[in-house]
mmCIF file of C-alpha atoms in Angstrom:
data_model
loop_
_atom_site.group_PDB
_atom_site.id
_atom_site.type_symbol
_atom_site.label_atom_id
_atom_site.label_comp_id
_atom_site.label_asym_id
_atom_site.label_seq_id
_atom_site.Cartn_x
_atom_site.Cartn_y
_atom_site.Cartn_z
ATOM 1 C CA UNK A 1284 61.978 140.108 92.606
ATOM 2 C CA UNK A 1285 62.053 137.587 95.115
ATOM 3 C CA UNK A 1286 61.190 135.442 92.223
ATOM 4 C CA UNK A 1287 63.726 136.306 89.693
ATOM 5 C CA UNK A 1288 65.634 135.208 92.809
ATOM 6 C CA UNK A 1289 63.882 131.822 92.914
ATOM 7 C CA UNK A 1290 64.244 131.518 89.139
ATOM 8 C CA UNK A 1291 67.922 132.183 89.029
ATOM 9 C CA UNK A 1292 68.690 130.173 92.488
ATOM 10 C CA UNK A 1293 67.246 126.958 90.171
ATOM 11 C CA UNK A 1294 69.474 127.514 87.208
ATOM 12 C CA UNK A 1295 72.036 127.403 89.006
ATOM 13 C CA UNK A 1296 71.394 123.947 90.903
ATOM 14 C CA UNK A 1297 70.390 122.605 87.838
ATOM 15 C CA UNK A 1298 73.485 123.360 86.356
ATOM 16 C CA UNK A 1299 75.555 122.298 89.214
ATOM 17 C CA UNK A 1300 74.082 118.090 89.109
ATOM 18 C CA UNK A 1301 76.008 115.824 87.972
ATOM 19 C CA UNK A 1302 74.864 113.555 84.971
ATOM 20 C CA UNK A 1303 75.571 110.680 86.931
ATOM 21 C CA UNK A 1304 79.510 110.260 85.968
ATOM 22 C CA UNK A 1305 81.514 108.309 89.224
ATOM 23 C CA UNK A 1306 85.081 109.705 90.631
ATOM 24 C CA UNK A 1307 86.724 107.355 92.707
ATOM 25 C CA UNK A 1308 87.763 108.674 96.030
ATOM 26 C CA UNK A 1309 88.317 105.709 98.163
ATOM 27 C CA UNK A 1310 87.484 102.382 98.706
ATOM 28 C CA UNK A 1311 86.163 99.977 102.157
ATOM 29 C CA UNK A 1312 88.111 96.788 102.473
ATOM 30 C CA UNK A 1313 87.987 97.010 106.543
ATOM 31 C CA UNK A 1314 85.771 95.120 107.949
ATOM 32 C CA UNK A 1315 86.352 91.316 104.701
ATOM 33 C CA UNK A 1316 89.370 89.258 105.732
ATOM 34 C CA UNK A 1317 92.793 88.811 103.282
ATOM 35 C CA UNK A 1318 92.103 85.407 100.738
ATOM 36 C CA UNK A 1319 94.989 83.617 98.727
ATOM 37 C CA UNK A 1320 95.478 82.212 95.784
ATOM 38 C CA UNK A 1321 96.943 78.484 96.216
ATOM 39 C CA UNK A 1322 98.992 78.462 92.711
ATOM 40 C CA UNK A 1323 100.203 81.786 92.618
ATOM 41 C CA UNK A 1324 101.642 84.886 94.939
ATOM 42 C CA UNK A 1325 97.731 87.033 94.957
ATOM 43 C CA UNK A 1326 96.164 87.652 98.015
ATOM 44 C CA UNK A 1327 93.275 89.447 98.286
ATOM 45 C CA UNK A 1328 90.213 90.981 99.529
ATOM 46 C CA UNK A 1329 86.438 90.757 98.107
ATOM 47 C CA UNK A 1330 83.338 93.692 99.089
ATOM 48 C CA UNK A 1331 80.717 92.741 96.786
ATOM 49 C CA UNK A 1332 81.830 93.701 93.265
ATOM 50 C CA UNK A 1333 85.019 94.779 94.417
ATOM 51 C CA UNK A 1334 88.533 92.986 94.673
ATOM 52 C CA UNK A 1335 91.475 94.263 95.997
ATOM 53 C CA UNK A 1336 94.827 92.401 94.967
ATOM 54 C CA UNK A 1337 98.181 92.352 96.045
ATOM 55 C CA UNK A 1338 100.656 89.884 93.720
ATOM 56 C CA UNK A 1339 104.163 89.933 95.784
ATOM 57 C CA UNK A 1340 106.681 86.871 96.054
ATOM 58 C CA UNK A 1341 106.500 85.502 99.150
ATOM 59 C CA UNK A 1342 109.854 85.722 99.162
ATOM 60 C CA UNK A 1343 108.509 89.513 99.924
ATOM 61 C CA UNK A 1344 107.491 88.287 103.621
ATOM 62 C CA UNK A 1345 109.536 88.230 106.375
ATOM 63 C CA UNK A 1346 110.765 84.579 108.234
ATOM 64 C CA UNK A 1347 110.923 85.868 111.008
ATOM 65 C CA UNK A 1348 109.400 88.769 113.341
ATOM 66 C CA UNK A 1349 110.606 92.232 112.666
ATOM 67 C CA UNK A 1350 111.495 94.273 115.084
ATOM 68 C CA UNK A 1351 109.500 96.771 116.510
ATOM 69 C CA UNK A 1352 109.715 99.791 114.721
ATOM 70 C CA UNK A 1353 111.037 98.277 111.717
ATOM 71 C CA UNK A 1354 108.992 97.177 109.320
ATOM 72 C CA UNK A 1355 110.027 95.141 105.941
ATOM 73 C CA UNK A 1356 109.542 97.972 103.474
ATOM 74 C CA UNK A 1357 108.597 96.834 99.347
ATOM 75 C CA UNK A 1358 108.420 99.229 97.193
ATOM 76 C CA UNK A 1359 105.437 99.302 94.931
ATOM 77 C CA UNK A 1360 106.521 98.324 91.098
ATOM 78 C CA UNK A 1361 106.001 96.016 88.341
ATOM 79 C CA UNK A 1362 106.893 93.253 90.149
ATOM 80 C CA UNK A 1363 104.937 94.338 93.822
ATOM 81 C CA UNK A 1364 101.812 94.900 92.463
ATOM 82 C CA UNK A 1365 98.237 97.056 94.374
ATOM 83 C CA UNK A 1366 95.465 95.868 91.744
ATOM 84 C CA UNK A 1367 92.151 97.757 92.996
ATOM 85 C CA UNK A 1368 89.191 96.155 90.188
ATOM 86 C CA UNK A 1369 84.873 97.354 89.835
ATOM 87 C CA UNK A 1370 83.056 93.882 88.265
ATOM 88 C CA UNK A 1371 80.282 93.920 86.279
ATOM 89 C CA UNK A 1372 78.761 91.165 89.197
ATOM 90 C CA UNK A 1373 79.689 90.193 92.315
ATOM 91 C CA UNK A 1374 82.793 88.198 92.643
ATOM 92 C CA UNK A 1375 84.501 85.202 94.135
ATOM 93 C CA UNK A 1376 88.000 84.004 93.782
ATOM 94 C CA UNK A 1377 87.536 82.311 90.617
ATOM 95 C CA UNK A 1378 87.261 84.733 89.415
ATOM 96 C CA UNK A 1379 91.546 85.277 89.831
ATOM 97 C CA UNK A 1380 92.077 82.120 91.101
ATOM 98 C CA UNK A 1381 91.708 79.473 88.880
ATOM 99 C CA UNK A 1382 93.645 79.164 85.607
ATOM 100 C CA UNK A 1383 91.358 79.732 83.141
ATOM 101 C CA UNK A 1384 88.704 83.212 84.655
ATOM 102 C CA UNK A 1385 84.950 82.231 84.304
ATOM 103 C CA UNK A 1386 83.643 85.103 81.825
ATOM 104 C CA UNK A 1387 81.504 86.405 84.409
ATOM 105 C CA UNK A 1388 81.723 88.823 85.694
ATOM 106 C CA UNK A 1389 83.767 90.948 84.008
ATOM 107 C CA UNK A 1390 86.181 93.309 84.605
ATOM 108 C CA UNK A 1391 84.783 96.895 84.659
ATOM 109 C CA UNK A 1392 87.171 99.488 85.977
ATOM 110 C CA UNK A 1393 90.824 98.715 86.691
ATOM 111 C CA UNK A 1394 93.645 101.086 88.965
ATOM 112 C CA UNK A 1395 97.412 100.189 89.259
ATOM 113 C CA UNK A 1396 99.459 101.216 91.633
ATOM 114 C CA UNK A 1397 101.640 103.194 90.719
ATOM 115 C CA UNK A 1398 104.097 104.147 93.357
ATOM 116 C CA UNK A 1399 104.118 103.876 97.264
ATOM 117 C CA UNK A 1400 105.131 101.080 99.580
ATOM 118 C CA UNK A 1401 104.164 98.334 101.201
ATOM 119 C CA UNK A 1402 104.973 97.964 104.742
ATOM 120 C CA UNK A 1403 105.061 94.456 106.413
ATOM 121 C CA UNK A 1404 105.214 93.896 110.048
ATOM 122 C CA UNK A 1405 105.140 90.761 110.903
ATOM 123 C CA UNK A 1406 104.812 88.275 114.147
ATOM 124 C CA UNK A 1407 104.757 84.818 115.694
ATOM 125 C CA UNK A 1408 101.780 83.375 115.336
ATOM 126 C CA UNK A 1409 101.763 81.292 118.699
ATOM 127 C CA UNK A 1410 98.607 78.097 119.365
ATOM 128 C CA UNK A 1411 95.696 78.276 122.446
ATOM 129 C CA UNK A 1412 98.959 77.073 124.465
ATOM 130 C CA UNK A 1413 101.162 80.292 123.921
ATOM 131 C CA UNK A 1414 104.244 78.555 123.430
ATOM 132 C CA UNK A 1415 104.006 76.418 120.313
ATOM 133 C CA UNK A 1416 104.204 78.601 117.450
ATOM 134 C CA UNK A 1417 102.437 78.126 113.939
ATOM 135 C CA UNK A 1418 102.818 80.663 111.908
ATOM 136 C CA UNK A 1419 103.829 84.216 111.275
ATOM 137 C CA UNK A 1420 101.115 87.211 110.911
ATOM 138 C CA UNK A 1421 102.077 89.727 108.481
ATOM 139 C CA UNK A 1422 100.527 93.571 109.373
ATOM 140 C CA UNK A 1423 100.118 94.803 105.600
ATOM 141 C CA UNK A 1424 99.916 98.423 104.629
ATOM 142 C CA UNK A 1425 100.132 100.434 102.143
ATOM 143 C CA UNK A 1426 101.869 104.203 102.083
ATOM 144 C CA UNK A 1427 101.673 106.721 99.913
ATOM 145 C CA UNK A 1428 100.286 104.631 97.365
ATOM 146 C CA UNK A 1429 98.952 106.083 93.901
ATOM 147 C CA UNK A 1430 96.686 104.860 91.761
ATOM 148 C CA UNK A 1431 95.724 105.222 88.098
ATOM 149 C CA UNK A 1432 93.446 103.952 85.755
ATOM 150 C CA UNK A 1433 92.077 105.052 82.855
ATOM 151 C CA UNK A 1434 89.441 107.571 83.452
ATOM 152 C CA UNK A 1435 91.043 109.169 86.909
ATOM 153 C CA UNK A 1436 93.407 108.355 89.823
ATOM 154 C CA UNK A 1437 93.596 108.641 93.603
ATOM 155 C CA UNK A 1438 95.449 107.691 96.447
ATOM 156 C CA UNK A 1439 96.051 107.106 99.970
ATOM 157 C CA UNK A 1440 98.546 108.376 102.621
ATOM 158 C CA UNK A 1441 98.174 105.495 104.595
ATOM 159 C CA UNK A 1442 95.381 102.555 104.100
ATOM 160 C CA UNK A 1443 95.998 99.411 106.613
ATOM 161 C CA UNK A 1444 95.218 95.770 104.144
ATOM 162 C CA UNK A 1445 95.353 94.113 107.132
ATOM 163 C CA UNK A 1446 96.505 90.400 108.583
ATOM 164 C CA UNK A 1447 98.121 87.610 106.365
ATOM 165 C CA UNK A 1448 98.804 84.506 108.783
ATOM 166 C CA UNK A 1449 100.963 81.837 106.882
ATOM 167 C CA UNK A 1450 102.734 78.750 107.818
#
């Protein structure tokens, strides 16, 4: 009887194994800094072969501090885009900032945000003297953002993209 139970359990375990298909449920860019392209509106984070892009007009960023508890709220749409990509190799800013992107690495998979909002809280950025304003810090957060790709989708209730500084 014990042998029969072991045999049935073994068959069940073999049937439950995955064939290696990966289902994306989240990403992690918490430890990497925001970068920007100087010639377009793209700001992004790179983590190895992954890239998280934010493409919104520069005019979407507040030009002064936002009142406490009142972030600038921007709807995700075709003008305000969030894109997550997985590349075939290590990614650099050249992969998207160059006028003619390099042939390698190539985009292996891409998920586009299909809904949700981008919240921006803006604070003044001061020099070390604490008096001279040198720019603005924009804390960017994604709220209720849904991502859709060719084979699956995923969503975040809240994801802190990070701080982006402007002069």
